[in-house]
Tab-separated table of C-alpha atoms in Angstrom:
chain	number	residue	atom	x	y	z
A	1	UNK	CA	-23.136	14.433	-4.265
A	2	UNK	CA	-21.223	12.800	-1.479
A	3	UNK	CA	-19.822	9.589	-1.334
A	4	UNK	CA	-17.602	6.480	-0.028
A	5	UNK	CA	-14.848	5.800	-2.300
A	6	UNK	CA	-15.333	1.969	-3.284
A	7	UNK	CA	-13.005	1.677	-6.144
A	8	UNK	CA	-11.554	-1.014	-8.049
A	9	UNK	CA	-8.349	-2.304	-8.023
A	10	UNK	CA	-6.035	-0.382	-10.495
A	11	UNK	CA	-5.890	-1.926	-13.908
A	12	UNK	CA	-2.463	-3.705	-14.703
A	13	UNK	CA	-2.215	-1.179	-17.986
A	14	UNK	CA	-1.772	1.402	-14.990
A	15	UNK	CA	1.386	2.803	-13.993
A	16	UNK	CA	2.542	1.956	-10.804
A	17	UNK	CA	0.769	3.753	-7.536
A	18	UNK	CA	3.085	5.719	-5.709
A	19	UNK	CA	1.219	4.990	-2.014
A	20	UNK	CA	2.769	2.380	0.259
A	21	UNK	CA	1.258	-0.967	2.142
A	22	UNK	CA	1.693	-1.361	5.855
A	23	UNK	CA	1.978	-5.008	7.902
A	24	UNK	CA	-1.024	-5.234	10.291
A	25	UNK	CA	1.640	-4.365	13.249
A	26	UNK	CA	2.581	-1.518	12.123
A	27	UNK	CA	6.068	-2.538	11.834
A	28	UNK	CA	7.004	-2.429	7.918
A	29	UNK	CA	6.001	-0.889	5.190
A	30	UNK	CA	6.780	-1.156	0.950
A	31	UNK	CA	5.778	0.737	-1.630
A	32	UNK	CA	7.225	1.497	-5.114
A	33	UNK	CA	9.942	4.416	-5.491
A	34	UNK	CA	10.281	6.458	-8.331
A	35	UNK	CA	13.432	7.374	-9.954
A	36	UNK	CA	13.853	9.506	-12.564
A	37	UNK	CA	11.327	7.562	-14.847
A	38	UNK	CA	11.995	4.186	-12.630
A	39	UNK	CA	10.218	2.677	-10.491
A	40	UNK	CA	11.820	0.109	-7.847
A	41	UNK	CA	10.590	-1.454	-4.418
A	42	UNK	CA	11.622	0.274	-1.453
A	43	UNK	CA	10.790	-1.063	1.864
A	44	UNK	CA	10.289	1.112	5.325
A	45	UNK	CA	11.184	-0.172	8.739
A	46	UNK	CA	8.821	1.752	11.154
A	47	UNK	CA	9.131	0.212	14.647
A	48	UNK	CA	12.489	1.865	15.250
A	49	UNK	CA	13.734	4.771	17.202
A	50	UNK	CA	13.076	6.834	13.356
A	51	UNK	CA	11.805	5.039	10.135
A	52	UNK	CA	13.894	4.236	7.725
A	53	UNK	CA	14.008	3.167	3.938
A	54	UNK	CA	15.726	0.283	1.704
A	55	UNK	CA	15.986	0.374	-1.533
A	56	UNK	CA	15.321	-3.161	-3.293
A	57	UNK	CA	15.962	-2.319	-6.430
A	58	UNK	CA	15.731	-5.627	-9.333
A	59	UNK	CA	17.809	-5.910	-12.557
A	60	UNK	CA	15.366	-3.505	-14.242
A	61	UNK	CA	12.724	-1.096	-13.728
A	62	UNK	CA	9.532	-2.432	-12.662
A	63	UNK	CA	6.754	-2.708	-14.712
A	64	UNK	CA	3.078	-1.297	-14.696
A	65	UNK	CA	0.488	-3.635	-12.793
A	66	UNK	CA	3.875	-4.605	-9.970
A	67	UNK	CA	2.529	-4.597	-6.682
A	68	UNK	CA	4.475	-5.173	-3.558
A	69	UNK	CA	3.588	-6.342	0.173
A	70	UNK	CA	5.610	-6.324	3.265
A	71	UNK	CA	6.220	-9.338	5.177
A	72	UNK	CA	6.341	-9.738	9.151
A	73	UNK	CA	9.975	-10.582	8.635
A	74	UNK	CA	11.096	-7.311	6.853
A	75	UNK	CA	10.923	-9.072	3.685
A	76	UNK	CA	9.115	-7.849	0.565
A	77	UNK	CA	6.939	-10.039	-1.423
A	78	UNK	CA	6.474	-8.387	-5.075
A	79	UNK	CA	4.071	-9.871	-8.080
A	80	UNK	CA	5.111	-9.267	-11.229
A	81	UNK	CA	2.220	-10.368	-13.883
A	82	UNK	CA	3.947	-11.181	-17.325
A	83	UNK	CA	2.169	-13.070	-19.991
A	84	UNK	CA	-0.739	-14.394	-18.332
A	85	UNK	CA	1.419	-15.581	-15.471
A	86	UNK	CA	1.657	-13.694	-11.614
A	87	UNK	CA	5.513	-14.258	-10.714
A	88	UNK	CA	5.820	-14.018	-6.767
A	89	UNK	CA	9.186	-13.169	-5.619
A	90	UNK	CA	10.226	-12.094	-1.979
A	91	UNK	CA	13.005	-9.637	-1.723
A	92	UNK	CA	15.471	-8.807	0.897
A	93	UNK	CA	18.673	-6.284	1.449
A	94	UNK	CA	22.324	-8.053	0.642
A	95	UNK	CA	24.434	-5.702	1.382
A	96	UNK	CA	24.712	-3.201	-1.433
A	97	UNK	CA	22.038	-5.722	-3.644
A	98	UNK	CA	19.046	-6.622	-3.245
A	99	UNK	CA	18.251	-10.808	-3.174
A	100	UNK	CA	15.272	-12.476	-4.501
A	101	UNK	CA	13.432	-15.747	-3.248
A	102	UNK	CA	11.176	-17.122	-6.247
A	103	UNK	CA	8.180	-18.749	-4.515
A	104	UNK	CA	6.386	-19.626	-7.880
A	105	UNK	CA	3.772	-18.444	-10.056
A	106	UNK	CA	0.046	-18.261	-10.532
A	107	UNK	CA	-1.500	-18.759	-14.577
A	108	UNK	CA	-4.285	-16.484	-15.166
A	109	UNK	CA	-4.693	-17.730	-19.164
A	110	UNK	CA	-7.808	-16.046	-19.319
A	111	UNK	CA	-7.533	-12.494	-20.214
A	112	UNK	CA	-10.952	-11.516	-17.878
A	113	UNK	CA	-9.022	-12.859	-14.979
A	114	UNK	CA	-7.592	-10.427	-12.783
A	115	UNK	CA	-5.365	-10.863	-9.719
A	116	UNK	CA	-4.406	-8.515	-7.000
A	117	UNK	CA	-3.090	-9.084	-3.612
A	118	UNK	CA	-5.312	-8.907	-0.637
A	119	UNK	CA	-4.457	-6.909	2.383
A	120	UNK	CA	-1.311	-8.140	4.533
A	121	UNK	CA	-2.640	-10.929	6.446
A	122	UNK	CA	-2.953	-10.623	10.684
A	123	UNK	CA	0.124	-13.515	11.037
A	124	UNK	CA	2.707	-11.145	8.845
A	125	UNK	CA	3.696	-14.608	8.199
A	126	UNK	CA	1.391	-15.522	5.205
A	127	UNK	CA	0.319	-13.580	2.220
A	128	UNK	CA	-2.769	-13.578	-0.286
A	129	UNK	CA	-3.926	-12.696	-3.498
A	130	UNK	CA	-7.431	-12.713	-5.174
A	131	UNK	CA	-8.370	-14.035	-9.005
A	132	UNK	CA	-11.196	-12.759	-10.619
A	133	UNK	CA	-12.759	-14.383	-13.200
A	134	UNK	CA	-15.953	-13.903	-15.103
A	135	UNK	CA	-18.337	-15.988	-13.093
A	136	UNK	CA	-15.776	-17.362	-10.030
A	137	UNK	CA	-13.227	-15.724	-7.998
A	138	UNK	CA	-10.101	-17.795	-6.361
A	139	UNK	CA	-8.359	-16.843	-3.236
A	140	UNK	CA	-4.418	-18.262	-3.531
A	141	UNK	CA	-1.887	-18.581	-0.583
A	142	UNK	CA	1.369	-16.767	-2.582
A	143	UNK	CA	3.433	-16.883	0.437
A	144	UNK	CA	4.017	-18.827	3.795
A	145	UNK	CA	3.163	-21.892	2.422
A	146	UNK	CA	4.875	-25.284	2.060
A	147	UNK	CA	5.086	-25.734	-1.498
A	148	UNK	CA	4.740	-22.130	-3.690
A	149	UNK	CA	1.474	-20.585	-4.111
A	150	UNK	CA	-1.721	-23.110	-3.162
A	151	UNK	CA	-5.066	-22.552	-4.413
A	152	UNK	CA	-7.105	-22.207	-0.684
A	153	UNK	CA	-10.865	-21.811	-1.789
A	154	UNK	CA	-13.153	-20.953	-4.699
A	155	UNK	CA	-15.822	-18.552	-4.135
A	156	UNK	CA	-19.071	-17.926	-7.220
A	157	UNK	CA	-19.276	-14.750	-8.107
A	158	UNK	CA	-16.982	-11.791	-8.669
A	159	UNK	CA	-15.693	-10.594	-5.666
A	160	UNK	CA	-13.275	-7.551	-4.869
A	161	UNK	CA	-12.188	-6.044	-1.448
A	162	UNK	CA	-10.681	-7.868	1.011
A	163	UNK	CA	-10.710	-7.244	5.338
A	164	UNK	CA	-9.846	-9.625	7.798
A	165	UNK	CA	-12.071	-10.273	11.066
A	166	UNK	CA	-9.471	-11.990	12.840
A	167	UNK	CA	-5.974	-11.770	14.663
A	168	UNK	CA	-5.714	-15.316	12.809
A	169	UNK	CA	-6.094	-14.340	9.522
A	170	UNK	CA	-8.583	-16.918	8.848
A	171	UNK	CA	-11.924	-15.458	8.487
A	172	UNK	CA	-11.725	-12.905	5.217
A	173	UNK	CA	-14.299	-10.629	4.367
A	174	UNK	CA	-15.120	-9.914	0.640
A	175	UNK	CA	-17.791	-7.870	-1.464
A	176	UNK	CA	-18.845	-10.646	-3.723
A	177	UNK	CA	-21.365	-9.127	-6.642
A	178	UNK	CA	-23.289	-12.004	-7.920
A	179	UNK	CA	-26.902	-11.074	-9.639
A	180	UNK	CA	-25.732	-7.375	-10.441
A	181	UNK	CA	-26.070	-6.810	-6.376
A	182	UNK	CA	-23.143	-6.937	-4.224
A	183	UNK	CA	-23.302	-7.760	-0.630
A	184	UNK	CA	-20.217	-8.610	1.883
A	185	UNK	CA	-19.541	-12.034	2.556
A	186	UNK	CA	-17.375	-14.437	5.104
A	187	UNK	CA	-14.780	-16.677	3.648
A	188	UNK	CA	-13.264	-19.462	6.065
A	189	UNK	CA	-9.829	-19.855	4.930
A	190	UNK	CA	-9.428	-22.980	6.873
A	191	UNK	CA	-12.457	-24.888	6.450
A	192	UNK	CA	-12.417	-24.887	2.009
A	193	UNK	CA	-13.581	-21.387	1.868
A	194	UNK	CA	-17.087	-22.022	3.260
A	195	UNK	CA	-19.061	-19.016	2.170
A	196	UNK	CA	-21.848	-17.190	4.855
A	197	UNK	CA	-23.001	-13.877	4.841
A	198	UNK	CA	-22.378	-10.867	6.534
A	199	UNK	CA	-24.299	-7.824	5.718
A	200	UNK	CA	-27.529	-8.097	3.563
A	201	UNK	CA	-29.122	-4.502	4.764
A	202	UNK	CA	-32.011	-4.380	2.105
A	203	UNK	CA	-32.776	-7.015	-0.326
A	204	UNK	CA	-31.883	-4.381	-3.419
A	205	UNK	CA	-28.999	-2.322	-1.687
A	206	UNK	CA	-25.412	-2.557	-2.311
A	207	UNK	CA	-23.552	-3.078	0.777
A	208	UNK	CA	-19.618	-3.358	1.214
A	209	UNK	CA	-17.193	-4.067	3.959
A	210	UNK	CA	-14.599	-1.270	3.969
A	211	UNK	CA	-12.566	-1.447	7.553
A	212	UNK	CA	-13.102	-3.999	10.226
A	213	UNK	CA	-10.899	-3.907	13.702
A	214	UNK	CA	-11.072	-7.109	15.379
A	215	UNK	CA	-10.595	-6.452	19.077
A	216	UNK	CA	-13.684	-3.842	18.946
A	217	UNK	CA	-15.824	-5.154	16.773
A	218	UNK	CA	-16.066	-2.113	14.620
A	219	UNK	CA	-16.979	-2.208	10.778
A	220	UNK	CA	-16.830	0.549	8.473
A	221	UNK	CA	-19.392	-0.395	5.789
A	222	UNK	CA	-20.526	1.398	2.018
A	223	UNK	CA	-23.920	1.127	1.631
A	224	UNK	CA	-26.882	2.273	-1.258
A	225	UNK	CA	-29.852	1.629	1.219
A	226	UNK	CA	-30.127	4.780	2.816
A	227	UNK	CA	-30.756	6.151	-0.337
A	228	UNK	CA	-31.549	3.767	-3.299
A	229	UNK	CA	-30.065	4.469	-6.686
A	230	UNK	CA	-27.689	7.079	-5.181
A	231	UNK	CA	-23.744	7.466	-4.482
A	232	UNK	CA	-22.582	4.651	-0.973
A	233	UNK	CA	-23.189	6.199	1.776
A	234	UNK	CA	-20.382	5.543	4.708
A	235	UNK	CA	-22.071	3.765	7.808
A	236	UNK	CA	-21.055	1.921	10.967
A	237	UNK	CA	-21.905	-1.523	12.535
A	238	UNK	CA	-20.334	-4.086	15.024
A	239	UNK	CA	-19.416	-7.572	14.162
A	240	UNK	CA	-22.140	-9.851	15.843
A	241	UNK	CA	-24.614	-7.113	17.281
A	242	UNK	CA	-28.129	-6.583	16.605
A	243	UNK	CA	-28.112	-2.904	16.661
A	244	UNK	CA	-29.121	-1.486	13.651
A	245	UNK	CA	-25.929	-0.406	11.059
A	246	UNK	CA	-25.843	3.506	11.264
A	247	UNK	CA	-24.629	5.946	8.630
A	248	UNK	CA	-23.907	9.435	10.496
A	249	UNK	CA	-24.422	12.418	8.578
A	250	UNK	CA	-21.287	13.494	9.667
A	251	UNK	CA	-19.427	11.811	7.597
A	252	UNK	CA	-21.077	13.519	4.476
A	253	UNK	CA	-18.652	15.664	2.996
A	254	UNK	CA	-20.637	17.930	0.020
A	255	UNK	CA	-18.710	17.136	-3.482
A	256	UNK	CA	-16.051	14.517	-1.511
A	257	UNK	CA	-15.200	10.876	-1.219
A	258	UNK	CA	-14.689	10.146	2.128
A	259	UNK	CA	-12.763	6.784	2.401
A	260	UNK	CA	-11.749	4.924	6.159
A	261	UNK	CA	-8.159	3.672	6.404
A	262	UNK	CA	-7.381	3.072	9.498
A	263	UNK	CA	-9.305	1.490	12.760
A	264	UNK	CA	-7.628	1.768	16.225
A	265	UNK	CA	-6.967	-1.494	17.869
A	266	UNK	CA	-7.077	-2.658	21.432
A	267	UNK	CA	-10.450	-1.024	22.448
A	268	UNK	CA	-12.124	-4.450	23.298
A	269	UNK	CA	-15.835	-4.385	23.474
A	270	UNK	CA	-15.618	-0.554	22.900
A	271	UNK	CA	-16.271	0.011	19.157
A	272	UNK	CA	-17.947	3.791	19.690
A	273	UNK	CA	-14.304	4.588	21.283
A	274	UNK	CA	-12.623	3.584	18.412
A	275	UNK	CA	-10.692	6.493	16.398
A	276	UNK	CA	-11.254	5.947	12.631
A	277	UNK	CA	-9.005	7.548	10.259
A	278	UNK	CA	-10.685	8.963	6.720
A	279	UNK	CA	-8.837	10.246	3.312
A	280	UNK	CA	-11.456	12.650	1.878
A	281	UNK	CA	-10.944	13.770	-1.276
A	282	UNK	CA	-12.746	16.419	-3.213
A	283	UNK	CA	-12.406	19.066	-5.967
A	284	UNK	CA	-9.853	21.675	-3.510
A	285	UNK	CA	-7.672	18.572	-2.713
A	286	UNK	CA	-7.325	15.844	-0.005
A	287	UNK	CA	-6.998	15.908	3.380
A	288	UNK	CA	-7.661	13.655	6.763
A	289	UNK	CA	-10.388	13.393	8.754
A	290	UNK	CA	-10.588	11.780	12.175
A	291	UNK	CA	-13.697	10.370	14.210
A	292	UNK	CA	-15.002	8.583	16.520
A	293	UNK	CA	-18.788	6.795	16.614
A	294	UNK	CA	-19.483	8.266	19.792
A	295	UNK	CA	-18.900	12.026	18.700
A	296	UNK	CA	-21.278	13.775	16.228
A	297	UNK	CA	-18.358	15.612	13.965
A	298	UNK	CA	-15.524	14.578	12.489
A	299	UNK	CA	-12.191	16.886	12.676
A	300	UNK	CA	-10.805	17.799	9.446
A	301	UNK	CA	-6.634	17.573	9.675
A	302	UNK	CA	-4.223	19.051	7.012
A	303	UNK	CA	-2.241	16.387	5.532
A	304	UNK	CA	1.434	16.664	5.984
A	305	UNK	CA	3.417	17.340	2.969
A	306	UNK	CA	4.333	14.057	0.762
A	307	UNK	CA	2.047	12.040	2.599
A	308	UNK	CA	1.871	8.804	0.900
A	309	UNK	CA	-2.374	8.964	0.575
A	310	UNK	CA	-4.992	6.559	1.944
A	311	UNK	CA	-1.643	4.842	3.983
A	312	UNK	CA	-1.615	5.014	7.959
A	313	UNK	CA	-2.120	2.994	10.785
A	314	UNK	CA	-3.206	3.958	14.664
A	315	UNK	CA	-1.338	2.660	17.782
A	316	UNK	CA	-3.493	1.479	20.402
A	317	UNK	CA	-2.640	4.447	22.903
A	318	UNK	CA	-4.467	6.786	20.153
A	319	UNK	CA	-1.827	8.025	18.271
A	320	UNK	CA	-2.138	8.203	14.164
A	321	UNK	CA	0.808	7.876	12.074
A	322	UNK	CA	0.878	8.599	8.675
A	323	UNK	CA	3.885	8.191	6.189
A	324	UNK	CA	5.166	10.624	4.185
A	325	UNK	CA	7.941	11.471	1.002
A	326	UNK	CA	9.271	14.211	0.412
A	327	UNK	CA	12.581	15.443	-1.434
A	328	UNK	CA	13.874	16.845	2.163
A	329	UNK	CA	12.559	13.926	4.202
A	330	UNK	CA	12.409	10.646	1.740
A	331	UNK	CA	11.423	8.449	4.438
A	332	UNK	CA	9.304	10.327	7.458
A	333	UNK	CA	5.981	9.321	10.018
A	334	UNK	CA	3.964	12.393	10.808
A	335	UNK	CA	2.053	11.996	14.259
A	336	UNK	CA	-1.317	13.294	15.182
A	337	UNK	CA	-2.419	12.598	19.062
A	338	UNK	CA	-6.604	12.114	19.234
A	339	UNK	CA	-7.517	14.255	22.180
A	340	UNK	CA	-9.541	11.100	24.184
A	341	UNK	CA	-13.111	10.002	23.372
A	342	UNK	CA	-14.308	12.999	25.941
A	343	UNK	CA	-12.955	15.906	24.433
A	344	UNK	CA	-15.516	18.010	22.570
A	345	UNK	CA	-15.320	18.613	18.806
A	346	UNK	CA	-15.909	21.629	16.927
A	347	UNK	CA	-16.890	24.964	18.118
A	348	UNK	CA	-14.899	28.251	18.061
A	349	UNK	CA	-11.761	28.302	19.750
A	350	UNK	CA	-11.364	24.759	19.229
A	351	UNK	CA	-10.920	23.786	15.821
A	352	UNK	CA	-9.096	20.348	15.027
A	353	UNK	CA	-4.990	20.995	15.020
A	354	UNK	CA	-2.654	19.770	12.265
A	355	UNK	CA	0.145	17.518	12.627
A	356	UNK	CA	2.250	20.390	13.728
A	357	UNK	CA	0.178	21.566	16.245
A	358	UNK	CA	-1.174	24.316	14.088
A	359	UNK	CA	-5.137	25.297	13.235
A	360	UNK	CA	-6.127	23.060	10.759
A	361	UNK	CA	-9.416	21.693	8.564
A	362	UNK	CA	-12.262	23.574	7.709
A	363	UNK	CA	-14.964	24.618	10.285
A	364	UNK	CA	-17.582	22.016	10.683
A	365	UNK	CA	-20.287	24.264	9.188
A	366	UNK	CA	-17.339	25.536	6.211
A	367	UNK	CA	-16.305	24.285	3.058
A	368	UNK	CA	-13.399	22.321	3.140
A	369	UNK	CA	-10.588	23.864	2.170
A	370	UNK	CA	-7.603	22.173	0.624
A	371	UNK	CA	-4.754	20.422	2.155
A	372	UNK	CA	-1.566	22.511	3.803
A	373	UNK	CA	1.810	21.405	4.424
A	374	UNK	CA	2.451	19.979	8.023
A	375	UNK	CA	6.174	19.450	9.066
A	376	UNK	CA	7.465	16.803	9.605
A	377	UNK	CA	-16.005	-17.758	13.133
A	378	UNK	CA	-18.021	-14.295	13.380
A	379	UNK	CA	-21.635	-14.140	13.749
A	380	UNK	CA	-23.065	-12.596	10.645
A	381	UNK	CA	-25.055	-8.788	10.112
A	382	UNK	CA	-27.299	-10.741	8.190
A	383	UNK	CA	-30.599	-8.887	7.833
A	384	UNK	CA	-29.212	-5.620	9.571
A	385	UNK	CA	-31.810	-3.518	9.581
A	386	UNK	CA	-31.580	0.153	8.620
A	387	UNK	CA	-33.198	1.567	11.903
A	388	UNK	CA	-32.941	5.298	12.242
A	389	UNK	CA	-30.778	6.510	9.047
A	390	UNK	CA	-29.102	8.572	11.643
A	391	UNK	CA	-28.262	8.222	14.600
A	392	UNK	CA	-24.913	10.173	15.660
């Protein structure tokens, strides 16, 4: 069985994750750091001459459900839930310490309320976090705003994922599952939260938004309707068109979950020219996969040791950078250069390369094998139709 990884966010009984979150730019990054059994914030500074790490270490060891977001500002906001209360803190370097901001706190009384934060917002200047109740969910402004955290709209239903459409960082996408079906909706941050939809691909299917880049267009979307009752399967669509959403088979991986994490910006009105990073994941390990809409295979990259998984971004010249720990290199960027939109894919003789340079990824018509070290307002896809299950 193949599939799209749609997964929830991690319980707060969970230990901490040890992957990282990255500001829309590119330019920082936090995560938490383990050590020993401790785990502390750590924030990396990626748009210098070589990244870089801070540790921002509190008066004690965080505890399970912490999460942690980087500001535009180098700045690390950090929500500590504690007794039905969401504590949101930003944290900064002081020398040798580390100095904490409290911006205020968010009660979640109800113990089937949930809240996570959403993606780092477009501005860098804002952050926001998602409550989910048991029939409503709340979207709450926990940072750049006047007063502590605001309540900014009030959506029915239970909702979970979270992409933005805009530069802006007003028009937020979620999956909102109301009537055991869950189907990808528009939230207007600055106009209440006015609901509309934005994919409805069959009237029974379950259809998410997974990636979205906003210069192209491009969605990455997890839908049931190809194949009813079955595992998502990972399709493609653009933001406003009329063309049908299309879910290649190449991006079927036997036994894997194949999950999108990164878009390249700056292709404007080019969204089969975007690269799309993947994480696939399947029973001989993880490892990358790159591809484009236009091309009918995806290359299969080894990922570099440490990598911090599901975490990269792409610049806009085509070059992926993924982050990476590792007891030699505690703080390092691994770079893979896409070869251009016209270079061919697959084939003997010209396999996809690893980070390094080196052969890499399994033959298109091979089993994967498993991951080696590497050195260092939108207008809705309401109704989309299915169209030709196939199409690159």
């Amino acid at each position: 069985m193949t599939a799209c990884a749609i997964e929830p966010p991690a319980a707060e009984s969970e230990a901490p994750q040890a992957g990282c979150v990255i500001t829309a730019d590119g330019a920082y990054a936090a995560r938490l750091a383990l050590d020993g059994d401790c785990w502390f914030p750590e924030r990396w500074t990626l748009d210098g001459p070589e990244p870089y790490a801070v540790p921002l270490p509190g008066n004690q060891p965080e505890e399970p459900g912490t999460e942690v977001q980087p500001m535009g500002d180098g700045r690390v906001l950090i929500r500590r839930p504690t007794d039905g209360r969401h504590v949101f803190t930003l944290l900064y370097p002081t020398g040798p310490g580390t100095g904490e901001l409290l911006i205020g706190a968010v009660e979640c009384p109800d113990a089937d309320t949930g809240l996570r934060l959403l993606p780092p917002a477009p501005c860098g200047r804002k952050a926001y976090a998602l409550a989910v109740g048991r029939y409503t969910s709340t979207v709450w402004l926990v940072a750049g705003g006047a007063f502590g955290p605001e309540h900014v709209a009030e959506i029915p239903g239970r909702c979970s994922g979270g992409v933005w459409l805009d530069h802006a960082g007003r028009m937020l996408a979620l999956d909102r599952e109301v009537g055991g079906r869950t189907k990808a909706v528009v939230v207007d941050l600055e106009r209440g939260g006015e609901v509309s939809p934005l994919l409805q691909i069959a009237a029974e299917s379950d259809d998410r938004l997974l990636l979205a880049d906003a210069d192209s267009g491009l969605l990455l979307i997890g839908s049931d309707a190809p194949e009813p009752g079955e595992a998502p399967r990972l399709g493609w669509g653009v933001l406003g068109s009329t063309l049908p959403v299309r879910f290649p088979e190449c991006l079927r991986v036997p036994e894997c979950a194949v999950t999108p994490f990164a878009v390249q910006p700056g292709q404007v009105l080019m969204p089969e020219s975007c690269s799309v990073a993947l994480r696939v994941d399947g029973p001989l390990g993880s490892w990358l996969g790159v591809w484009r809409p236009a091309e009918k295979q995806m290359r299969h990259l080894a990922a570099p040791e440490g990598w911090l998984a599901g975490a990269g971004w792409w610049t806009r010249e085509g070059s992926l950078q993924l982050p990476y720990s590792t007891q030699a290199v505690p703080c390092g960027v691994a770079h893979w250069e896409s070869p251009g939109p016209e270079a061919p894919v697959g084939g003997e003789g010209n396999r996809a390369t690893d980070l390094d340079g080196a052969a890499a990824g399994p033959h298109q018509d091979e089993p994967p094998t498993p991951s080696t070290p590497a050195p260092v307002r939108p207008v809705p896809l309401q109704q989309a139709p299915l169209g030709r299950l196939v199409t690159k």
